[in-house]
CSV table of C-alpha atoms and ligand atoms in Angstrom, one decimal:
chain,number,residue,atom,x,y,z
A,1,UNK,CA,-52.8,33.8,-3.8
A,2,UNK,CA,-49.8,33.3,-6.7
A,3,UNK,CA,-46.7,35.1,-4.3
A,4,UNK,CA,-47.8,32.7,-1.4
A,5,UNK,CA,-47.7,29.7,-3.3
A,6,UNK,CA,-44.1,31.0,-4.7
A,7,UNK,CA,-43.3,32.0,-1.3
A,8,UNK,CA,-44.0,28.4,0.5
A,9,UNK,CA,-42.1,26.7,-2.9
A,10,UNK,CA,-39.4,28.9,-1.8
A,11,UNK,CA,-38.9,27.9,1.7
A,12,UNK,CA,-39.4,24.4,1.0
A,13,UNK,CA,-36.2,24.8,-1.1
A,14,UNK,CA,-34.7,26.4,1.6
A,15,UNK,CA,-35.4,23.7,4.4
A,16,UNK,CA,-34.2,20.8,1.7
A,17,UNK,CA,-31.2,22.8,1.3
A,18,UNK,CA,-30.6,22.9,4.7
A,19,UNK,CA,-30.9,19.3,4.9
A,20,UNK,CA,-28.8,18.2,2.6
A,21,UNK,CA,-26.4,20.5,3.9
A,22,UNK,CA,-26.5,19.5,7.3
A,23,UNK,CA,-26.4,16.0,5.8
A,24,UNK,CA,-22.9,16.7,3.9
A,25,UNK,CA,-21.5,18.1,7.3
A,26,UNK,CA,-22.4,14.4,8.4
A,27,UNK,CA,-20.5,12.8,5.9
A,28,UNK,CA,-16.8,12.2,6.0
A,29,UNK,CA,-14.5,14.2,3.7
A,30,UNK,CA,-12.6,11.6,1.8
A,31,UNK,CA,-10.2,12.6,-0.9
A,32,UNK,CA,-9.2,9.9,-3.7
A,33,UNK,CA,-5.8,10.2,-4.8
A,34,UNK,CA,-5.4,8.5,-8.3
A,35,UNK,CA,-2.7,6.7,-9.1
A,36,UNK,CA,-3.6,4.5,-12.4
A,37,UNK,CA,-3.9,0.6,-12.8
A,38,UNK,CA,-6.6,-1.3,-13.8
A,39,UNK,CA,-9.3,0.5,-12.0
A,40,UNK,CA,-8.4,3.1,-14.4
A,41,UNK,CA,-8.3,0.8,-17.2
A,42,UNK,CA,-10.0,0.1,-20.6
A,43,UNK,CA,-10.3,-2.9,-22.7
A,44,UNK,CA,-11.0,-3.1,-26.6
A,45,UNK,CA,-14.6,-4.8,-25.6
A,46,UNK,CA,-16.6,-5.6,-22.5
A,47,UNK,CA,-15.4,-9.1,-22.4
A,48,UNK,CA,-11.6,-7.7,-22.2
A,49,UNK,CA,-10.1,-8.7,-19.1
A,50,UNK,CA,-6.4,-9.3,-19.9
A,51,UNK,CA,-4.6,-7.4,-22.7
A,52,UNK,CA,-6.3,-3.7,-21.7
A,53,UNK,CA,-4.9,-1.0,-20.7
A,54,UNK,CA,-4.0,0.5,-17.7
A,55,UNK,CA,-3.7,4.1,-16.1
A,56,UNK,CA,-6.5,5.6,-19.2
A,57,UNK,CA,-9.4,6.7,-17.0
A,58,UNK,CA,-8.8,10.0,-14.6
A,59,UNK,CA,-10.0,10.5,-11.5
A,60,UNK,CA,-13.4,12.7,-12.3
A,61,UNK,CA,-14.3,10.0,-14.3
A,62,UNK,CA,-14.1,7.1,-11.7
A,63,UNK,CA,-15.8,9.3,-9.2
A,64,UNK,CA,-18.6,10.3,-11.7
A,65,UNK,CA,-19.1,6.1,-12.6
A,66,UNK,CA,-20.0,5.4,-8.9
A,67,UNK,CA,-22.7,8.2,-7.8
A,68,UNK,CA,-23.0,6.0,-4.6
A,69,UNK,CA,-20.0,7.4,-3.2
A,70,UNK,CA,-21.8,11.0,-2.4
A,71,UNK,CA,-24.1,8.9,-0.1
A,72,UNK,CA,-21.4,7.6,2.6
A,73,UNK,CA,-18.9,10.6,2.0
A,74,UNK,CA,-18.3,14.4,1.1
A,75,UNK,CA,-15.9,13.1,-2.1
A,76,UNK,CA,-12.9,15.0,-3.7
A,77,UNK,CA,-10.3,13.7,-6.3
A,78,UNK,CA,-6.8,14.8,-7.5
A,79,UNK,CA,-5.1,12.6,-10.4
A,80,UNK,CA,-1.2,12.7,-8.4
A,81,UNK,CA,0.0,10.7,-11.6
A,82,UNK,CA,-1.2,7.9,-14.2
A,83,UNK,CA,0.8,5.2,-14.4
A,84,UNK,CA,0.8,1.2,-14.9
A,85,UNK,CA,1.7,0.1,-11.3
A,86,UNK,CA,4.2,-2.0,-12.5
A,87,UNK,CA,6.5,1.6,-13.3
A,88,UNK,CA,6.0,2.6,-9.5
A,89,UNK,CA,9.0,3.7,-8.5
A,90,UNK,CA,10.7,5.6,-5.4
A,91,UNK,CA,10.1,9.4,-7.1
A,92,UNK,CA,6.3,8.2,-7.1
A,93,UNK,CA,6.1,7.1,-3.7
A,94,UNK,CA,7.9,10.1,-2.4
A,95,UNK,CA,5.7,12.3,-4.1
A,96,UNK,CA,2.6,10.4,-3.4
A,97,UNK,CA,3.4,10.0,0.6
A,98,UNK,CA,4.4,13.6,0.7
A,99,UNK,CA,0.8,14.4,-0.9
A,100,UNK,CA,-1.2,12.0,1.5
A,101,UNK,CA,1.1,13.9,4.8
A,102,UNK,CA,-0.3,17.0,3.8
A,103,UNK,CA,-4.1,16.7,3.4
A,104,UNK,CA,-4.0,14.0,6.3
A,105,UNK,CA,-2.9,17.3,8.0
A,106,UNK,CA,-6.0,19.4,7.1
A,107,UNK,CA,-8.7,18.8,9.2
A,108,UNK,CA,-11.1,18.9,6.5
A,109,UNK,CA,-9.7,15.5,5.4
A,110,UNK,CA,-10.9,12.6,7.6
A,111,UNK,CA,-9.8,9.7,5.0
A,112,UNK,CA,-7.9,9.1,2.0
A,113,UNK,CA,-8.5,6.6,-0.6
A,114,UNK,CA,-5.6,5.7,-3.1
A,115,UNK,CA,-7.0,4.2,-6.6
A,116,UNK,CA,-3.8,1.9,-7.8
A,117,UNK,CA,-2.6,-0.6,-9.6
A,118,UNK,CA,-2.8,-4.0,-8.1
A,119,UNK,CA,0.9,-5.1,-9.4
A,120,UNK,CA,2.3,-3.3,-6.5
A,121,UNK,CA,-0.5,-2.6,-4.2
A,122,UNK,CA,1.7,-4.3,-1.4
A,123,UNK,CA,4.7,-2.8,-1.8
A,124,UNK,CA,2.9,0.9,-1.8
A,125,UNK,CA,0.9,0.2,1.3
A,126,UNK,CA,3.9,-1.2,3.1
A,127,UNK,CA,5.7,2.1,2.1
A,128,UNK,CA,3.2,4.4,3.1
A,129,UNK,CA,2.6,2.3,6.3
A,130,UNK,CA,5.9,3.1,7.8
A,131,UNK,CA,6.2,7.0,6.5
A,132,UNK,CA,2.1,8.5,6.9
A,133,UNK,CA,2.3,10.6,9.7
A,134,UNK,CA,-1.8,10.5,11.1
A,135,UNK,CA,-3.9,7.9,12.4
A,136,UNK,CA,-6.8,8.9,10.2
A,137,UNK,CA,-7.2,6.3,7.7
A,138,UNK,CA,-5.5,5.3,4.2
A,139,UNK,CA,-7.2,3.0,2.2
A,140,UNK,CA,-5.5,1.4,-1.0
A,141,UNK,CA,-7.8,0.2,-3.9
A,142,UNK,CA,-7.4,-1.5,-7.3
A,143,UNK,CA,-9.2,-3.7,-9.5
A,144,UNK,CA,-8.5,-7.0,-11.4
A,145,UNK,CA,-11.1,-6.2,-14.5
A,146,UNK,CA,-10.8,-3.0,-16.5
A,147,UNK,CA,-13.7,-0.4,-15.8
A,148,UNK,CA,-15.1,-1.1,-19.3
A,149,UNK,CA,-16.0,-5.2,-18.6
A,150,UNK,CA,-18.8,-7.2,-17.7
A,151,UNK,CA,-18.8,-7.4,-13.7
A,152,UNK,CA,-16.0,-5.1,-13.4
A,153,UNK,CA,-14.9,-5.1,-9.7
A,154,UNK,CA,-13.5,-1.0,-9.7
A,155,UNK,CA,-17.0,0.5,-9.2
A,156,UNK,CA,-17.7,-2.1,-6.1
A,157,UNK,CA,-14.2,-1.8,-4.8
A,158,UNK,CA,-14.4,1.9,-4.9
A,159,UNK,CA,-17.1,2.4,-2.9
A,160,UNK,CA,-16.3,0.2,-0.2
A,161,UNK,CA,-12.4,1.7,0.1
A,162,UNK,CA,-14.3,5.1,0.4
A,163,UNK,CA,-16.4,3.4,2.9
A,164,UNK,CA,-13.5,2.3,4.9
A,165,UNK,CA,-11.5,5.5,4.7
A,166,UNK,CA,-14.5,7.0,6.0
A,167,UNK,CA,-15.0,5.0,8.9
A,168,UNK,CA,-14.1,5.6,12.6
A,169,UNK,CA,-13.3,2.0,12.6
A,170,UNK,CA,-10.7,2.1,10.7
A,171,UNK,CA,-8.6,5.0,12.5
A,172,UNK,CA,-5.2,3.7,14.0
A,173,UNK,CA,-5.7,0.2,11.9
A,174,UNK,CA,-2.4,1.0,9.7
A,175,UNK,CA,-2.8,1.5,5.6
A,176,UNK,CA,-5.2,-0.7,4.7
A,177,UNK,CA,-6.1,-2.4,1.1
A,178,UNK,CA,-9.5,-3.8,0.2
A,179,UNK,CA,-10.9,-5.0,-3.0
A,180,UNK,CA,-13.3,-8.2,-3.5
A,181,UNK,CA,-15.0,-6.9,-0.3
A,182,UNK,CA,-12.3,-7.7,2.1
A,183,UNK,CA,-10.1,-5.5,4.3
A,184,UNK,CA,-6.3,-6.4,4.8
A,185,UNK,CA,-3.5,-4.8,6.4
A,186,UNK,CA,-0.3,-3.1,4.6
A,187,UNK,CA,2.3,-5.2,6.5
A,188,UNK,CA,1.1,-8.8,5.0
A,189,UNK,CA,-0.9,-8.4,2.1
A,190,UNK,CA,0.5,-9.7,-1.1
A,191,UNK,CA,-0.9,-10.6,-4.8
A,192,UNK,CA,-1.8,-14.2,-4.7
A,193,UNK,CA,-3.1,-14.5,-8.4
A,194,UNK,CA,-2.3,-13.3,-11.2
A,195,UNK,CA,-5.9,-12.5,-12.3
A,196,UNK,CA,-8.9,-13.7,-10.2
A,197,UNK,CA,-10.8,-11.2,-7.8
A,198,UNK,CA,-9.5,-12.7,-4.8
A,199,UNK,CA,-6.4,-12.4,-5.4
A,200,UNK,CA,-5.3,-10.2,-2.0
A,201,UNK,CA,-4.7,-12.0,0.9
A,202,UNK,CA,-2.9,-12.1,4.0
A,203,UNK,CA,-1.5,-15.9,4.1
A,204,UNK,CA,-1.5,-17.6,7.3
A,205,UNK,CA,-2.3,-14.7,9.3
A,206,UNK,CA,-5.4,-13.8,7.8
A,207,UNK,CA,-7.4,-10.9,6.4
A,208,UNK,CA,-8.2,-8.0,9.1
A,209,UNK,CA,-12.1,-8.2,8.7
A,210,UNK,CA,-14.4,-7.5,5.8
A,211,UNK,CA,-17.2,-5.0,3.9
A,212,UNK,CA,-20.6,-6.1,4.2
A,213,UNK,CA,-23.6,-4.3,3.2
A,214,UNK,CA,-21.9,-1.2,3.6
A,215,UNK,CA,-20.5,-1.4,6.7
A,216,UNK,CA,-16.8,-2.6,7.4
A,217,UNK,CA,-16.4,-5.3,10.3
A,218,UNK,CA,-13.1,-6.2,11.7
A,219,UNK,CA,-11.8,-9.1,13.5
A,220,UNK,CA,-8.0,-7.8,14.2
A,221,UNK,CA,-5.6,-5.5,13.4
A,222,UNK,CA,-1.7,-5.6,13.1
A,223,UNK,CA,0.4,-5.6,16.4
A,224,UNK,CA,3.4,-4.1,14.1
A,225,UNK,CA,4.7,-0.5,14.5
A,226,UNK,CA,3.1,1.7,11.9
A,227,UNK,CA,2.4,5.4,10.5
A,228,UNK,CA,2.6,7.8,13.4
A,229,UNK,CA,4.4,5.1,15.8
A,230,UNK,CA,7.3,4.6,13.2
A,231,UNK,CA,10.9,6.3,13.1
A,232,UNK,CA,11.1,7.5,8.9
A,233,UNK,CA,10.4,11.2,8.2
A,234,UNK,CA,10.3,11.2,4.1
A,235,UNK,CA,9.2,14.6,4.3
A,236,UNK,CA,12.7,15.7,3.2
A,237,UNK,CA,13.7,13.7,1.1
A,238,UNK,CA,13.7,13.6,-2.4
A,239,UNK,CA,15.8,10.1,-2.9
A,240,UNK,CA,16.0,6.6,-1.6
A,241,UNK,CA,18.8,4.6,-1.0
A,242,UNK,CA,19.2,1.9,-4.1
A,243,UNK,CA,18.1,-1.7,-2.6
A,244,UNK,CA,18.1,-4.5,-4.9
A,245,UNK,CA,16.6,-8.4,-4.7
A,246,UNK,CA,18.1,-11.2,-5.7
A,247,UNK,CA,16.1,-14.1,-6.3
A,248,UNK,CA,17.5,-17.6,-4.8
A,249,UNK,CA,17.2,-21.1,-6.4
A,250,UNK,CA,19.2,-24.1,-7.3
A,251,UNK,CA,22.2,-23.7,-8.9
A,252,UNK,CA,22.9,-20.0,-8.3
A,253,UNK,CA,25.5,-18.1,-8.7
A,254,UNK,CA,27.0,-14.7,-7.2
A,255,UNK,CA,26.6,-12.9,-11.0
A,256,UNK,CA,23.1,-11.2,-9.9
A,257,UNK,CA,24.8,-10.2,-6.2
A,258,UNK,CA,28.0,-8.7,-7.9
A,259,UNK,CA,26.2,-7.0,-10.3
A,260,UNK,CA,24.0,-5.1,-7.7
A,261,UNK,CA,26.8,-4.2,-5.5
A,262,UNK,CA,29.3,-2.8,-8.5
A,263,UNK,CA,26.2,-0.9,-9.5
A,264,UNK,CA,26.1,1.0,-6.3
A,265,UNK,CA,23.8,-0.9,-4.5
A,266,UNK,CA,23.5,0.4,-0.6
A,267,UNK,CA,21.5,-2.5,0.2
A,268,UNK,CA,20.6,-6.2,-1.1
A,269,UNK,CA,17.8,-8.0,-0.1
A,270,UNK,CA,18.7,-11.9,-0.5
A,271,UNK,CA,15.3,-13.7,-1.4
A,272,UNK,CA,16.5,-17.3,-0.4
A,273,UNK,CA,15.1,-20.3,-0.9
A,274,UNK,CA,13.7,-22.5,2.2
A,275,UNK,CA,14.2,-20.5,5.5
A,276,UNK,CA,16.6,-17.6,3.6
A,277,UNK,CA,19.0,-20.5,3.0
A,278,UNK,CA,22.5,-19.0,1.3
A,279,UNK,CA,24.1,-21.0,-1.4
A,280,UNK,CA,28.0,-21.9,-0.9
A,281,UNK,CA,28.4,-20.1,-4.3
A,282,UNK,CA,27.4,-16.5,-3.2
A,283,UNK,CA,29.0,-16.4,0.5
A,284,UNK,CA,32.3,-15.1,-0.7
A,285,UNK,CA,30.1,-12.1,-2.3
A,286,UNK,CA,28.0,-11.8,0.5
A,287,UNK,CA,31.4,-11.1,2.7
A,288,UNK,CA,32.9,-8.6,-0.3
A,289,UNK,CA,29.7,-6.8,-0.4
A,290,UNK,CA,29.7,-6.4,3.8
A,291,UNK,CA,33.4,-5.4,3.1
A,292,UNK,CA,31.8,-2.6,1.1
A,293,UNK,CA,29.2,-1.4,3.2
A,294,UNK,CA,26.3,-3.0,1.7
A,295,UNK,CA,23.9,-4.0,3.6
A,296,UNK,CA,22.6,-7.7,3.6
A,297,UNK,CA,19.2,-8.8,4.6
A,298,UNK,CA,18.2,-12.3,4.7
A,299,UNK,CA,14.4,-13.0,3.4
A,300,UNK,CA,12.8,-15.9,1.7
A,301,UNK,CA,11.5,-17.0,-1.6
A,302,UNK,CA,8.6,-19.1,0.4
A,303,UNK,CA,6.5,-15.7,1.4
A,304,UNK,CA,5.5,-17.6,4.5
A,305,UNK,CA,7.1,-17.8,8.1
A,306,UNK,CA,9.7,-16.5,10.3
A,307,UNK,CA,14.0,-16.1,8.7
A,308,UNK,CA,15.3,-17.4,11.5
A,309,UNK,CA,18.5,-15.3,12.7
A,310,UNK,CA,21.6,-18.1,12.6
A,311,UNK,CA,19.4,-20.8,11.3
A,312,UNK,CA,20.3,-21.5,7.6
A,313,UNK,CA,23.6,-18.8,8.0
A,314,UNK,CA,25.9,-17.3,10.3
A,315,UNK,CA,24.0,-14.0,10.7
A,316,UNK,CA,26.5,-12.8,13.6
A,317,UNK,CA,29.6,-13.9,12.1
A,318,UNK,CA,28.6,-12.7,8.7
A,319,UNK,CA,27.0,-9.2,9.6
A,320,UNK,CA,23.5,-10.0,8.1
A,321,UNK,CA,19.9,-9.0,9.0
A,322,UNK,CA,16.8,-11.2,8.8
A,323,UNK,CA,13.7,-10.0,7.4
A,324,UNK,CA,11.4,-11.6,10.1
A,325,UNK,CA,8.3,-12.6,8.4
A,326,UNK,CA,8.5,-9.6,5.5
A,327,UNK,CA,8.6,-11.0,2.1
A,328,UNK,CA,11.6,-10.2,-0.4
A,329,UNK,CA,9.9,-6.5,-1.6
A,330,UNK,CA,8.7,-5.3,1.6
A,331,UNK,CA,11.8,-6.1,3.2
A,332,UNK,CA,13.6,-3.7,0.8
A,333,UNK,CA,11.2,-1.2,1.3
A,334,UNK,CA,12.2,-1.6,5.2
A,335,UNK,CA,15.7,-2.0,4.1
A,336,UNK,CA,15.5,1.0,2.1
A,337,UNK,CA,13.6,3.3,4.6
A,338,UNK,CA,16.3,2.0,7.2
A,339,UNK,CA,19.3,3.3,5.4
A,340,UNK,CA,18.0,6.7,5.3
A,341,UNK,CA,18.8,6.5,9.2
A,342,UNK,CA,21.2,4.1,9.8
A,343,UNK,CA,23.7,1.6,8.1
A,344,UNK,CA,24.6,-0.2,11.6
A,345,UNK,CA,23.1,-3.8,11.4
A,346,UNK,CA,22.0,-4.3,15.1
A,347,UNK,CA,20.1,-1.3,14.9
A,348,UNK,CA,18.5,-2.4,11.2
A,349,UNK,CA,17.5,-5.6,13.1
A,350,UNK,CA,15.4,-3.9,15.3
A,351,UNK,CA,13.5,-2.4,12.9
A,352,UNK,CA,12.7,-5.6,11.6
A,353,UNK,CA,11.4,-6.5,14.7
A,354,UNK,CA,9.6,-3.4,15.3
A,355,UNK,CA,7.5,-2.9,11.8
B,1,DGL,N1,-0.7,-3.3,-15.3
B,1,DGL,C1,-0.9,-3.2,-13.7
B,1,DGL,C2,-0.8,-2.5,-12.6
B,1,DGL,O1,-1.1,-1.1,-13.3
B,1,DGL,C3,-2.7,-3.8,-14.1
B,1,DGL,C4,-2.9,-4.7,-13.1
B,1,DGL,C5,-4.1,-4.0,-12.2
B,1,DGL,O2,-4.1,-2.5,-12.3
B,1,DGL,O3,-5.3,-4.8,-11.5
B,1,DGL,O4,-1.0,-2.9,-12.1
């Protein structure tokens, strides 16, 4: 009698294990690559939402804090590096992009989530949008409150990001950014508030969609080429060309631009006032920079709208490039990658119309 009871319990256990294996096989395999930021931050008290320390908690602790992840994906974690994202740089970007491409080439990885500080999420997102060589989802996530805060937004943002990275609907949409139940595309997403939960927006052109009730809803996607459709290959690159940004303002002079060129910048983004206007005080320096082979892109400090070619400056005569709708920090990323291919301003201008 006792042996029968043990046998039936063993049978039940085996069935339960088979069911859980079958369920695990049905779930997508999502890698979580952790890089730091507030989502991994800790504060002195539960009400510390500013003045906390970013980049303290490791990826395993982030995953353990959200047991619900296991219901929507088979997740594995990797700490790629641990920084506050104001310290992001080209070396980190190349390391991250190469790791993403190696993992996405594996058949046992269906999507990737990158946890990241919010200060430079928009830049990392656009860099990866141009350098990831897969149509599988890559979702970047952060949080505006540290993990120790009351109503921390990190756990739900991470849950949403894993959902999105495992979703068939996110395939082929380019790199995505999700916080606050909203889905933004890498090209246009930008941080619009220093501290609120709804800081990430795509002003004027709008969100790609939302995440509601554990389901992503898409309403549009970017028409610009990304990921597998770009010409950029970073697999053999160890460095990126130095490109700096000159900020435009009333009463500006040429000192900053001259200093960047003297320091060896290969490209300059001029974030001009209005429609990318050039003050007369900087034009001689721009001409000099061009003579030295430095590529100059006219962007705008405004952040929205198209910078019109030959509008506020004679781009043909000065041999300049215009940034289309890319803000200065994103125009810088495209110019850096463009300079790994060419210094021809006509070829580079074509890239700003494509990506
Ligand atoms: N130091 C900032 C960063 O790592 C904190 C902001 C955040 O992650 O939300 O980007």
